[in-house]
Short mmCIF file of C-alpha atoms and ligand atoms in Angstrom, two decimals:
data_model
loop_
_atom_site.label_atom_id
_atom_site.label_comp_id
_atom_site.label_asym_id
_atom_site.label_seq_id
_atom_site.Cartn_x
_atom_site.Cartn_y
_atom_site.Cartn_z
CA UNK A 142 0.00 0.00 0.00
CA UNK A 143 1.57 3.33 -1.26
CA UNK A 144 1.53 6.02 -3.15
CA UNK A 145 1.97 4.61 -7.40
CA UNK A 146 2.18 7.53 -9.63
CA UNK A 147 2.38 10.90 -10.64
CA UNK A 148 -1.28 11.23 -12.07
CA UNK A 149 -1.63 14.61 -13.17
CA UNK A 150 -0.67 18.03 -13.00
CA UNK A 151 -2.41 21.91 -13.04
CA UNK A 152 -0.08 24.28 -14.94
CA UNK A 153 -1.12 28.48 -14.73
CA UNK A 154 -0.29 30.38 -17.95
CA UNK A 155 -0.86 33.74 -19.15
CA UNK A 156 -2.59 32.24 -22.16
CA UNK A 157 -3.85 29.24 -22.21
CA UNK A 158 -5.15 29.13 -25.76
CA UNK A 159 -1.51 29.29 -27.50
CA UNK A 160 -0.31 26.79 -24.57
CA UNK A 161 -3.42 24.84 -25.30
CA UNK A 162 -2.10 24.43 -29.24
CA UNK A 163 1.28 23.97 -27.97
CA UNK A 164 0.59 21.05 -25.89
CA UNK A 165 -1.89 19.37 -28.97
CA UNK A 166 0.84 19.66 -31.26
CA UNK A 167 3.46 17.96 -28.68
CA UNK A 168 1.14 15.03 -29.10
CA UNK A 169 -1.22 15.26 -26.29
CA UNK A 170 -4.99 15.10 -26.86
CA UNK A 171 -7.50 17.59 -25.71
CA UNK A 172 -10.63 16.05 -24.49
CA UNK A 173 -14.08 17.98 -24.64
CA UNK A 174 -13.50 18.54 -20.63
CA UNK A 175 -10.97 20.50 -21.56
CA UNK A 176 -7.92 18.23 -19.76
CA UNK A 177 -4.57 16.78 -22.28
CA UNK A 178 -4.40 13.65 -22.30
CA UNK A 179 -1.53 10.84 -22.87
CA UNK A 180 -2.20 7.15 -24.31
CA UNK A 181 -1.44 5.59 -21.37
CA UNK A 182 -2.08 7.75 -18.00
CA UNK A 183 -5.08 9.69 -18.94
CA UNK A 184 -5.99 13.41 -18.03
CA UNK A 185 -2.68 14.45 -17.26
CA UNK A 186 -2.39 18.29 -17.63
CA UNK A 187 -5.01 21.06 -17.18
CA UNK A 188 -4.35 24.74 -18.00
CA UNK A 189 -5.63 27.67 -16.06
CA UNK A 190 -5.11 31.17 -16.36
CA UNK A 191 -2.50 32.86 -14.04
CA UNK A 192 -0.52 35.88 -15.22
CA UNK A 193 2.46 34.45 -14.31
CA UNK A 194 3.35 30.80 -15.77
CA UNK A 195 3.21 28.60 -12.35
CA UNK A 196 2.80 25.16 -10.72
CA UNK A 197 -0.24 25.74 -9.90
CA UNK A 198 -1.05 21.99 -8.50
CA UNK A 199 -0.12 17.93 -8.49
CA UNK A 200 -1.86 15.12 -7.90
CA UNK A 201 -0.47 12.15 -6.77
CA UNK A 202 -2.10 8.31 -6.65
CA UNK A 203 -2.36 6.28 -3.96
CA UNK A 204 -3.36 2.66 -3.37
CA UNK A 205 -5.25 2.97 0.15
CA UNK A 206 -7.63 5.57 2.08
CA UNK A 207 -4.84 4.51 5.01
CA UNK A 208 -1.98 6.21 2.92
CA UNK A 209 -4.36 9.26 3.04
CA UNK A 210 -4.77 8.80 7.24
CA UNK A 211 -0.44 8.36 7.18
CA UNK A 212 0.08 11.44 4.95
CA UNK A 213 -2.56 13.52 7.47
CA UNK A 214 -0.86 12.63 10.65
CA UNK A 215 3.14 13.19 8.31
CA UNK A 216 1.99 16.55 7.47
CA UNK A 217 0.54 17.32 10.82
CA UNK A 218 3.53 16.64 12.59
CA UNK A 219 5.07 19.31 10.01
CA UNK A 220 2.34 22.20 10.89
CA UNK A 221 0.71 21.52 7.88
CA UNK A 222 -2.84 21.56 7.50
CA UNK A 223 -4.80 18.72 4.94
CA UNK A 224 -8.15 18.61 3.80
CA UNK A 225 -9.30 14.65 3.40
CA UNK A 226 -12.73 12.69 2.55
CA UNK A 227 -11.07 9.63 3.12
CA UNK A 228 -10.91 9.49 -1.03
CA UNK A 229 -9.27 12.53 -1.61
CA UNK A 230 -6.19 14.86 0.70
CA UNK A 231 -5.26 18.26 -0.31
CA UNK A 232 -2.55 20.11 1.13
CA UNK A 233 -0.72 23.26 0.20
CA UNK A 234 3.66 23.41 -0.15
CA UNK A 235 3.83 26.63 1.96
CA UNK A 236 6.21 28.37 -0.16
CA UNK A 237 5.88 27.31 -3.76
CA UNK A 238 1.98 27.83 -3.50
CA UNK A 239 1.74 24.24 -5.26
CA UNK A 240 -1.53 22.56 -4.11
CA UNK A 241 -0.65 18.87 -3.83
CA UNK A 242 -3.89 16.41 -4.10
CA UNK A 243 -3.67 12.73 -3.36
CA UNK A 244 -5.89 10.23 -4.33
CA UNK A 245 -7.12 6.73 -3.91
CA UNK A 246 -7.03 5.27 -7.02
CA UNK A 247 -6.57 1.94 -8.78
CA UNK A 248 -2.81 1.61 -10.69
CA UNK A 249 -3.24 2.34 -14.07
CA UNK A 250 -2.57 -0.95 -16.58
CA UNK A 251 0.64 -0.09 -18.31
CA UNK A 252 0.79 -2.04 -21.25
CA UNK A 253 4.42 -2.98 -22.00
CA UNK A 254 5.63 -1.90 -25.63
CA UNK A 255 7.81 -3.87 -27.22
CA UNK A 256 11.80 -3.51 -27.20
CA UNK A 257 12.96 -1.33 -30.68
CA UNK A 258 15.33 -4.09 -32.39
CA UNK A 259 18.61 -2.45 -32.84
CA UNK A 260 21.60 -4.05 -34.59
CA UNK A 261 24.79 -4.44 -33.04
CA UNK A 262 28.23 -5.93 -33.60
CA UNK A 263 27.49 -9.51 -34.08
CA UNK A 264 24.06 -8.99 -33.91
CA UNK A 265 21.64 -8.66 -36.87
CA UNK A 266 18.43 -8.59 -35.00
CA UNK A 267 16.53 -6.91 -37.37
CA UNK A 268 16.55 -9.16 -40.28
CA UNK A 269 16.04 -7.75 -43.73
CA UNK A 270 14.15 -4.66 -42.41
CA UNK A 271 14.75 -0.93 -41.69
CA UNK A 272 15.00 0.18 -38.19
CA UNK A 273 11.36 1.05 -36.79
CA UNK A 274 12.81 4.72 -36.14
CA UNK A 275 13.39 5.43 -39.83
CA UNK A 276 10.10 4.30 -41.30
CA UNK A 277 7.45 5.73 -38.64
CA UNK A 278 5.61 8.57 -39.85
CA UNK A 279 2.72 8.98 -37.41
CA UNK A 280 2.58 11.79 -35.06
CA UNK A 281 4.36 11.31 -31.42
CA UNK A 282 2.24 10.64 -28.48
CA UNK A 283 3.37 10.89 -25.04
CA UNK A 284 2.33 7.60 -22.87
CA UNK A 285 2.37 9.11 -20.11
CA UNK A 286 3.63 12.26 -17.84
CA UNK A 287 6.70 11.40 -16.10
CA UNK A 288 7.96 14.36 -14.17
CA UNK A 289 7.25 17.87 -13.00
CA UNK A 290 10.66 20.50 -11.69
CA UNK A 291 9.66 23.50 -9.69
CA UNK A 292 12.54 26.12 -8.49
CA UNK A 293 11.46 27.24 -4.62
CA UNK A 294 13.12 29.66 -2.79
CA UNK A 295 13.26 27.37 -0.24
CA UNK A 296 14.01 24.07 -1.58
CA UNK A 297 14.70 22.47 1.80
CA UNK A 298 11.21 23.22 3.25
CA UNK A 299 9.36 22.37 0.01
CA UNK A 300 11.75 19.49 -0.27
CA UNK A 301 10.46 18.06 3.56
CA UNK A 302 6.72 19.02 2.37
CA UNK A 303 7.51 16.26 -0.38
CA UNK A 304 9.27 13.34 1.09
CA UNK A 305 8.61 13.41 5.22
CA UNK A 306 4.59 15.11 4.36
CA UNK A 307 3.65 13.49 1.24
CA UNK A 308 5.76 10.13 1.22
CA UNK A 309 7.67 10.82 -1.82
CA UNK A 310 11.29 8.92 -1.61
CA UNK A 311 14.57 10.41 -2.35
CA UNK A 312 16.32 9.02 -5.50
CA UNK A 313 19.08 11.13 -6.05
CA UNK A 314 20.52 14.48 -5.02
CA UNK A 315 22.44 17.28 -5.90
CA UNK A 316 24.23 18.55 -2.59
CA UNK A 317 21.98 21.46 -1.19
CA UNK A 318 20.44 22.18 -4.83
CA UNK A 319 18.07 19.46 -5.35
CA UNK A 320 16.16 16.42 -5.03
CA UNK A 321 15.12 13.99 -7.70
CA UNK A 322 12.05 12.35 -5.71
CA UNK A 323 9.30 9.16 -6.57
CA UNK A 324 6.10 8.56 -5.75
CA UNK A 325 6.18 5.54 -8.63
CA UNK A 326 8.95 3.46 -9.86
CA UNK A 327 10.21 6.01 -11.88
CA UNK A 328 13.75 7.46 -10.53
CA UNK A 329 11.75 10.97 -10.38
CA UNK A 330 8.24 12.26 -10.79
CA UNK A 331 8.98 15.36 -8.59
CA UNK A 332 12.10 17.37 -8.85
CA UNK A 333 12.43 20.26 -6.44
CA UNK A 334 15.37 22.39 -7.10
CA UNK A 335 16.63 26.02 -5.01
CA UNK A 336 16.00 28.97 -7.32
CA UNK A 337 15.58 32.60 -6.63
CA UNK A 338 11.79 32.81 -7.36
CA UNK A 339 9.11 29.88 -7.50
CA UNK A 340 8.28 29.01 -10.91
CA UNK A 341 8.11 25.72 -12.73
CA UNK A 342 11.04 24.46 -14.46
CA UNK A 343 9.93 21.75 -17.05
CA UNK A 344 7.28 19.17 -17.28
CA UNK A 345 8.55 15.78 -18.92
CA UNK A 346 6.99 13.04 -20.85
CA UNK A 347 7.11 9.40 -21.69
CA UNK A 348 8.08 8.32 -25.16
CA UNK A 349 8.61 4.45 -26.58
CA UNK A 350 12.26 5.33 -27.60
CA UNK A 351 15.17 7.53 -28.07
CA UNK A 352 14.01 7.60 -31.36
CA UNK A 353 10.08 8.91 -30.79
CA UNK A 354 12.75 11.58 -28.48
CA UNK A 355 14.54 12.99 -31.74
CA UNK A 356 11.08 12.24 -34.08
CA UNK A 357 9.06 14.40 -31.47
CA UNK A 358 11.43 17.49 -30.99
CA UNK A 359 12.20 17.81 -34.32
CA UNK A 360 8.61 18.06 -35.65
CA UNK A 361 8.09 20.38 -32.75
CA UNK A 362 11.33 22.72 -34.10
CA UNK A 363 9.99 23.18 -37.71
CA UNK A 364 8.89 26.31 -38.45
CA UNK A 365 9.43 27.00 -34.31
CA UNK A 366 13.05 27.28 -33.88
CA UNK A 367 12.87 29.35 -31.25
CA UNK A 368 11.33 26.55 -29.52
CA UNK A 369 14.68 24.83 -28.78
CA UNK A 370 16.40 24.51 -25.63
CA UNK A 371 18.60 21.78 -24.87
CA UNK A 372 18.73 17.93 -26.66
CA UNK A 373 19.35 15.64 -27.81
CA UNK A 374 21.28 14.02 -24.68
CA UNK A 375 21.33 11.54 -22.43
CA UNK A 376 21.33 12.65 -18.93
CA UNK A 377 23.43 10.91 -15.88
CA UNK A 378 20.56 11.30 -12.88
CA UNK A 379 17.58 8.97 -14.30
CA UNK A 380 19.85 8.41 -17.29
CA UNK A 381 17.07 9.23 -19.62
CA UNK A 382 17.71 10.46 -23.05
CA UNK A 383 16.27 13.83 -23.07
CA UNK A 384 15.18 17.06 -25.76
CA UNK A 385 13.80 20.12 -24.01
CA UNK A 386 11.33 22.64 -25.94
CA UNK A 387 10.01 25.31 -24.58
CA UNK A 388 5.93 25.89 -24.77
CA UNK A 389 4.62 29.85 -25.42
CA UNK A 390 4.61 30.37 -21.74
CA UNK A 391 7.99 29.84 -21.32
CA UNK A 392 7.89 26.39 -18.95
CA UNK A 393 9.87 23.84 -20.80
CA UNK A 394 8.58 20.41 -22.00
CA UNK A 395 10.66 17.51 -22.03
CA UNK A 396 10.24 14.51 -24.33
CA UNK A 397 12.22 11.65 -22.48
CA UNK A 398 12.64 7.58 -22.82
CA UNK A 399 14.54 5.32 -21.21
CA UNK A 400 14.77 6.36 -17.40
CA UNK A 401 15.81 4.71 -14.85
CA UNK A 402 13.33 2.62 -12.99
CA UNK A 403 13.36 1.87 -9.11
CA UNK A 404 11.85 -1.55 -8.59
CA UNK A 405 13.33 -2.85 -5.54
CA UNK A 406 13.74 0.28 -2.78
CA UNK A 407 16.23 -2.14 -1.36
CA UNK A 408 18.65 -2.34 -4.16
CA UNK A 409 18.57 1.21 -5.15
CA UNK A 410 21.67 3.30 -3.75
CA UNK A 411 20.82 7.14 -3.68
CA UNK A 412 23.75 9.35 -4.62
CA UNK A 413 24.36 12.95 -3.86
CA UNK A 414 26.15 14.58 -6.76
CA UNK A 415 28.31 17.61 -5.74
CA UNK A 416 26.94 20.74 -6.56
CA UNK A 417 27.96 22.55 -9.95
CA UNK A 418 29.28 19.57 -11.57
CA UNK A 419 28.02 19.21 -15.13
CA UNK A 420 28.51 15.44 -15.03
CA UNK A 421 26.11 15.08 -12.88
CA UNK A 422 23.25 16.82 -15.42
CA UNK A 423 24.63 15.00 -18.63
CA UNK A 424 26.40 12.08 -20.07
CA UNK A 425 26.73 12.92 -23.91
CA UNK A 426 24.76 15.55 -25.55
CA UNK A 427 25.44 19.57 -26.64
CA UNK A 428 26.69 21.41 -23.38
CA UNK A 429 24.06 22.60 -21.31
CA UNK A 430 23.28 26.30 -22.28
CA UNK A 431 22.99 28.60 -19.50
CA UNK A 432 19.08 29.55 -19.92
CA UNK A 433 18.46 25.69 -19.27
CA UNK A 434 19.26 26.25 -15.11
CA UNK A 435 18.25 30.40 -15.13
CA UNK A 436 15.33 30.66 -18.01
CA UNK A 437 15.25 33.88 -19.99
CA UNK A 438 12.16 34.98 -18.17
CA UNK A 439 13.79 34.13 -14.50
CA UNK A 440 14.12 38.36 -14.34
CA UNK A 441 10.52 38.76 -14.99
CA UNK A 442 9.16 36.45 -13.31
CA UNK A 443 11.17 37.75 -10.02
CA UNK A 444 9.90 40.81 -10.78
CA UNK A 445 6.21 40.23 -10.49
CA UNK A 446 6.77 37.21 -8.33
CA UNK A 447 4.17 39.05 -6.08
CA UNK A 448 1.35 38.34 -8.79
CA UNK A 449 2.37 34.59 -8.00
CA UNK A 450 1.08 32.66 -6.18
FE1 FE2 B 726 13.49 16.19 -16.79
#
């Protein structure tokens, strides 16, 4: 009995019309409720208005109305209020604004797709046929949504709010910077990192393979250049192979396959990375370019940070 996935999350935009298009054309699908939707998990992302972009919420899954009871009495201890029907808990992250929900709900069926053949030295596996990446055509759809990053000015506290309130365990860390946390088997679903202002870093989502990763982006960057901000790579924390766009809004959307998966607590060692070493971010891939850790609108943002939350 615990908590199994990130199940959905509440971004705030200034417009949610050309972030609406944005996140249709990425390859989610709007339903007439008005949530985006992946093939595999669902309603996954609502937008709201907000005038500045934010996090405005999370919800997480849980197996049991107990986990509910154990997050109640977790967050109490903290000072934090919750609101529960036995079904449903809401709590707020005190300085991030984020309203985290969590809620009973039966694990999603995850329907395994198959292994892409690749050839290798002394292995044809293939046969007679072109690799899968080069002959697809169709339009890339996210299965799921794997992660959400939010900068806090206080990444400690939001950081406790997470893992000793809400349950989430601690994967990885970067010394005093940030913490790649679970609430699945995923090596991160919740990434809290220390910033100067509260805003939301990047959103990520599932694709089959590294090559749905390099399909997705680069249908994304015609016409949109200016939608580019850091790929193709393969990071070293979650060692995902990554491409980062950027939606009208500014918060940055991640196409990723290939993380790593946690599913024996036991056998997992957490690491803490040491603080400013670009190892720790990437493996292989274009250098990191500076707007990927300070955005371009990190200025404005601080500036009206009073509008938000
Ligand atoms: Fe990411």
């Amino acid at each position: 009995m615990s908590l199994h996935r990130l199940a959905s999350i509440t971004l705030g935009v200034p417009d949610v019309v050309t972030a609406g298009a944005y996140y249709e054309e990425f390859g989610l699908s709007k339903g007439a409720d008005g949530w985006y939707s992946t093939t595999d998990g669902g309603r996954q992302l609502r937008l709201v208005r907000s005038p500045a972009r934010r996090l405005v919420g999370l919800s997480i899954g849980a197996d049991s109305p107990d986990d509910l009871y154990a997050i109640t009495r977790r967050l109490s201890r903290l000072g934090i209020d919750a609101r529960t029907d036995g079904r449903r808990l809401v709590a707020t992250e005190a300085v991030t604004g984020v309203e985290a929900e969590v809620v009973v709900e039966p694990r999603p069926a995850r329907p395994a797709v198959p292994a892409t053949a690749f050839n290798g030295p002394g292995r044809d596996e293939r046969g007679a046929t072109r690799a899968p990446g080069v002959v697809r055509e169709g339009i890339v759809r996210p299965r799921k949504l794997g992660h959400v990053v939010i900068g806090s000015t206080d990444q400690e506290t939001s950081r406790r709010f997470f893992t000793d309130g809400i349950g989430l365990k601690v994967s990885d860390e970067i010394a005093g910077v940030a913490a790649f946390m679970r609430c699945s088997t995923d090596h991160h679903n919740v990434l809290v990192q220390s910033a100067p202002v509260n805003f939301v870093h990047h959103t990520s989502w599932e694709v089959d393979d590294v090559d749905e990763v390099g399909r997705g982006a680069t249908r994304m960057l015609e016409g949109h250049p200016e939608r580019h901000v850091w790929g193709l790579g393969r990071h070293t924390v979650g060692s995902n192979f990554f491409w980062y766009l950027r939606d009208p809004a500014g918060n940055f959307s991640e196409y990723y396959s290939d993380l790593d998966c946690v599913v024996d607590d036991a056998l997992w060692k957490p690491a803490v990375w040491p603080s400013g070493d670009p190892k720790s971010f990437l493996t292989w891939g274009p250098p990191m370019p500076p707007s990927f850790i300070e955005p371009e609108d990190l200025a404005a943002l601080m500036t009206g940070a009073h509008a938000s939350p």
